[in-house]
């Protein structure tokens, strides 16, 4: 598909390596979420769109924003779960740098923002692309509401890992369902 896809592939390999490898791993300096958002959002979505159409447009960036937000929720939940161990390991994730309150707000924002951005599809008259992704709203709300509850419960019980893992599974399901429904809705345009 040409040099553009080759460049995306090489950049993805390079950033995949420096995410946790090399002299200054991105995950250790608080840039993990940024690169997940970029590569699992814009690069993946716009790259596939480019493969299909030979270009990118605002629609591909909007879809990339939505999908990138929900991919980033997964790593943000993981980072808040691992905050104590990351402190010891000197892994300066955003949760470590700015604390649990910041991480909770980050997760809530990233879980809900794709549904607000979804109104873009309505302005274009893409009714199915607007409506279908809302099927993923209940699990997204479950993650947004659950993250604070899990942290508060940490003081009172020893099942915190299980609760975080459950939220990770719900976050991954939300990402999958939203992407699938957005794809289905846009396929009907």
Short mmCIF file of C-alpha atoms in Angstrom, two decimals:
data_model
loop_
_atom_site.label_atom_id
_atom_site.label_comp_id
_atom_site.label_asym_id
_atom_site.label_seq_id
_atom_site.Cartn_x
_atom_site.Cartn_y
_atom_site.Cartn_z
CA UNK A 1 0.00 0.00 0.00
CA UNK A 2 2.96 2.29 -0.35
CA UNK A 3 5.38 4.22 1.78
CA UNK A 4 2.71 5.66 4.10
CA UNK A 5 1.76 2.25 5.48
CA UNK A 6 5.44 1.23 5.62
CA UNK A 7 6.17 4.38 7.65
CA UNK A 8 3.24 3.64 9.98
CA UNK A 9 4.52 0.09 10.45
CA UNK A 10 8.08 1.22 11.20
CA UNK A 11 6.88 3.94 13.60
CA UNK A 12 4.64 1.41 15.35
CA UNK A 13 7.53 -1.02 15.78
CA UNK A 14 9.82 1.74 17.05
CA UNK A 15 7.29 3.11 19.54
CA UNK A 16 6.28 -0.42 20.56
CA UNK A 17 9.92 -1.02 21.50
CA UNK A 18 10.48 2.27 23.33
CA UNK A 19 7.18 1.89 25.19
CA UNK A 20 8.94 -0.32 27.75
CA UNK A 21 12.46 -0.67 26.30
CA UNK A 22 15.43 1.49 25.54
CA UNK A 23 17.10 4.09 27.74
CA UNK A 24 13.94 6.13 28.44
CA UNK A 25 10.83 3.91 28.24
CA UNK A 26 7.67 5.91 27.52
CA UNK A 27 5.58 3.90 29.99
CA UNK A 28 8.04 4.86 32.74
CA UNK A 29 7.80 8.61 32.17
CA UNK A 30 4.04 9.04 32.03
CA UNK A 31 3.56 8.90 28.28
CA UNK A 32 1.94 5.47 28.07
CA UNK A 33 -1.60 6.80 27.80
CA UNK A 34 -0.59 9.37 25.19
CA UNK A 35 0.93 6.77 22.91
CA UNK A 36 -1.91 4.28 23.40
CA UNK A 37 -4.33 7.05 22.42
CA UNK A 38 -2.27 7.97 19.35
CA UNK A 39 -1.46 4.47 18.11
CA UNK A 40 -4.63 2.59 19.06
CA UNK A 41 -6.76 5.59 18.11
CA UNK A 42 -5.48 7.74 15.27
CA UNK A 43 -2.81 5.49 13.77
CA UNK A 44 -4.96 2.36 13.74
CA UNK A 45 -8.17 4.03 12.60
CA UNK A 46 -6.71 6.49 10.12
CA UNK A 47 -4.28 3.83 8.87
CA UNK A 48 -7.10 1.42 8.04
CA UNK A 49 -9.11 4.26 6.51
CA UNK A 50 -6.08 5.18 4.39
CA UNK A 51 -5.75 1.57 3.22
CA UNK A 52 -9.38 1.57 2.11
CA UNK A 53 -9.59 5.03 0.54
CA UNK A 54 -6.06 6.26 -0.17
CA UNK A 55 -6.47 9.24 2.19
CA UNK A 56 -7.70 10.41 5.57
CA UNK A 57 -10.41 12.88 6.51
CA UNK A 58 -12.11 14.41 9.54
CA UNK A 59 -14.39 11.37 9.92
CA UNK A 60 -11.38 9.06 10.36
CA UNK A 61 -9.91 11.38 13.00
CA UNK A 62 -13.24 11.56 14.86
CA UNK A 63 -13.52 7.76 14.87
CA UNK A 64 -9.85 7.56 15.94
CA UNK A 65 -10.54 9.90 18.84
CA UNK A 66 -13.45 7.79 20.00
CA UNK A 67 -11.65 4.46 19.72
CA UNK A 68 -8.44 5.92 21.16
CA UNK A 69 -10.21 7.20 24.26
CA UNK A 70 -11.65 3.78 25.03
CA UNK A 71 -8.33 2.01 24.39
CA UNK A 72 -6.69 4.44 26.79
CA UNK A 73 -9.25 3.64 29.50
CA UNK A 74 -7.83 0.12 29.59
CA UNK A 75 -4.27 1.26 30.27
CA UNK A 76 -5.45 3.93 32.72
CA UNK A 77 -7.32 1.33 34.80
CA UNK A 78 -4.23 -0.88 34.66
CA UNK A 79 -2.03 2.00 35.81
CA UNK A 80 -4.24 2.91 38.75
CA UNK A 81 -4.36 -0.77 39.75
CA UNK A 82 -0.55 -0.94 39.70
CA UNK A 83 0.12 2.45 41.30
CA UNK A 84 1.79 1.12 44.47
CA UNK A 85 4.08 -1.28 42.59
CA UNK A 86 4.88 1.36 39.98
CA UNK A 87 5.95 3.78 42.72
CA UNK A 88 8.45 1.21 44.01
CA UNK A 89 9.66 0.40 40.48
CA UNK A 90 10.01 4.13 39.70
CA UNK A 91 7.55 3.76 36.83
CA UNK A 92 6.15 7.30 36.64
CA UNK A 93 2.78 6.67 34.99
CA UNK A 94 0.21 9.45 35.02
CA UNK A 95 -1.45 7.76 38.01
CA UNK A 96 1.86 7.83 39.90
CA UNK A 97 2.71 11.40 38.84
CA UNK A 98 -0.66 12.99 39.59
CA UNK A 99 -2.31 10.57 42.02
CA UNK A 100 -5.43 8.47 42.24
CA UNK A 101 -7.82 11.42 42.06
CA UNK A 102 -6.37 12.47 38.71
CA UNK A 103 -6.45 8.86 37.47
CA UNK A 104 -10.11 8.45 38.45
CA UNK A 105 -11.05 11.65 36.59
CA UNK A 106 -8.97 10.58 33.58
CA UNK A 107 -10.80 7.24 33.40
CA UNK A 108 -14.23 8.87 33.76
CA UNK A 109 -13.45 11.46 31.06
CA UNK A 110 -12.02 8.90 28.63
CA UNK A 111 -14.92 6.49 29.20
CA UNK A 112 -17.63 9.10 28.56
CA UNK A 113 -16.02 11.40 25.96
CA UNK A 114 -16.52 9.02 22.99
CA UNK A 115 -20.28 9.16 23.55
CA UNK A 116 -20.27 12.95 23.57
CA UNK A 117 -18.14 13.03 20.43
CA UNK A 118 -20.62 10.57 18.92
CA UNK A 119 -23.01 13.46 18.30
CA UNK A 120 -20.70 14.38 15.39
CA UNK A 121 -22.20 11.48 13.42
CA UNK A 122 -25.69 12.84 14.03
CA UNK A 123 -24.69 16.23 12.56
CA UNK A 124 -23.62 14.39 9.41
CA UNK A 125 -26.96 12.58 9.23
CA UNK A 126 -25.37 9.18 9.98
CA UNK A 127 -28.19 8.01 12.25
CA UNK A 128 -27.00 4.40 12.64
CA UNK A 129 -23.42 5.51 13.38
CA UNK A 130 -24.85 7.83 16.00
CA UNK A 131 -27.25 5.36 17.65
CA UNK A 132 -25.51 1.98 17.57
CA UNK A 133 -22.41 2.91 19.64
CA UNK A 134 -24.68 3.90 22.52
CA UNK A 135 -25.10 0.16 23.11
CA UNK A 136 -21.66 0.42 24.75
CA UNK A 137 -22.72 3.22 27.12
CA UNK A 138 -23.91 0.97 30.00
CA UNK A 139 -20.55 -0.83 30.38
CA UNK A 140 -18.72 2.51 29.96
CA UNK A 141 -20.77 3.96 32.80
CA UNK A 142 -20.03 0.82 34.82
CA UNK A 143 -16.29 1.48 34.44
CA UNK A 144 -16.65 5.20 35.20
CA UNK A 145 -18.73 4.56 38.32
CA UNK A 146 -16.80 1.47 39.39
CA UNK A 147 -13.31 2.95 39.49
CA UNK A 148 -13.96 5.17 42.49
CA UNK A 149 -15.81 2.40 44.29
CA UNK A 150 -12.91 -0.02 43.79
CA UNK A 151 -10.41 2.45 45.22
CA UNK A 152 -12.63 3.17 48.24
CA UNK A 153 -13.09 -0.57 48.84
CA UNK A 154 -9.31 -1.12 48.85
CA UNK A 155 -9.09 -0.06 52.48
CA UNK A 156 -11.67 -2.58 53.63
CA UNK A 157 -10.98 -5.81 51.76
CA UNK A 158 -8.37 -7.95 50.06
CA UNK A 159 -10.19 -8.50 46.74
CA UNK A 160 -8.90 -5.30 45.13
CA UNK A 161 -7.00 -7.13 42.34
CA UNK A 162 -10.10 -9.08 41.38
CA UNK A 163 -12.19 -5.90 41.29
CA UNK A 164 -9.63 -4.06 39.12
CA UNK A 165 -9.38 -7.04 36.78
CA UNK A 166 -13.17 -7.03 36.44
CA UNK A 167 -13.05 -3.33 35.51
CA UNK A 168 -10.29 -4.08 32.98
CA UNK A 169 -12.49 -6.74 31.40
CA UNK A 170 -15.47 -4.36 31.26
CA UNK A 171 -13.27 -1.60 29.78
CA UNK A 172 -11.99 -3.98 27.10
CA UNK A 173 -15.53 -5.12 26.32
CA UNK A 174 -16.67 -1.48 26.09
CA UNK A 175 -13.87 -0.73 23.63
CA UNK A 176 -14.75 -3.78 21.53
CA UNK A 177 -18.50 -3.18 21.53
CA UNK A 178 -18.20 0.54 20.77
CA UNK A 179 -15.81 -0.12 17.87
CA UNK A 180 -18.00 -2.87 16.48
CA UNK A 181 -21.16 -0.76 16.69
CA UNK A 182 -19.46 2.29 15.20
CA UNK A 183 -18.19 0.15 12.34
CA UNK A 184 -21.66 -1.31 11.83
CA UNK A 185 -23.24 2.15 11.88
CA UNK A 186 -20.74 3.61 9.44
CA UNK A 187 -21.15 0.58 7.16
CA UNK A 188 -24.79 1.53 6.76
CA UNK A 189 -23.97 5.05 5.51
#
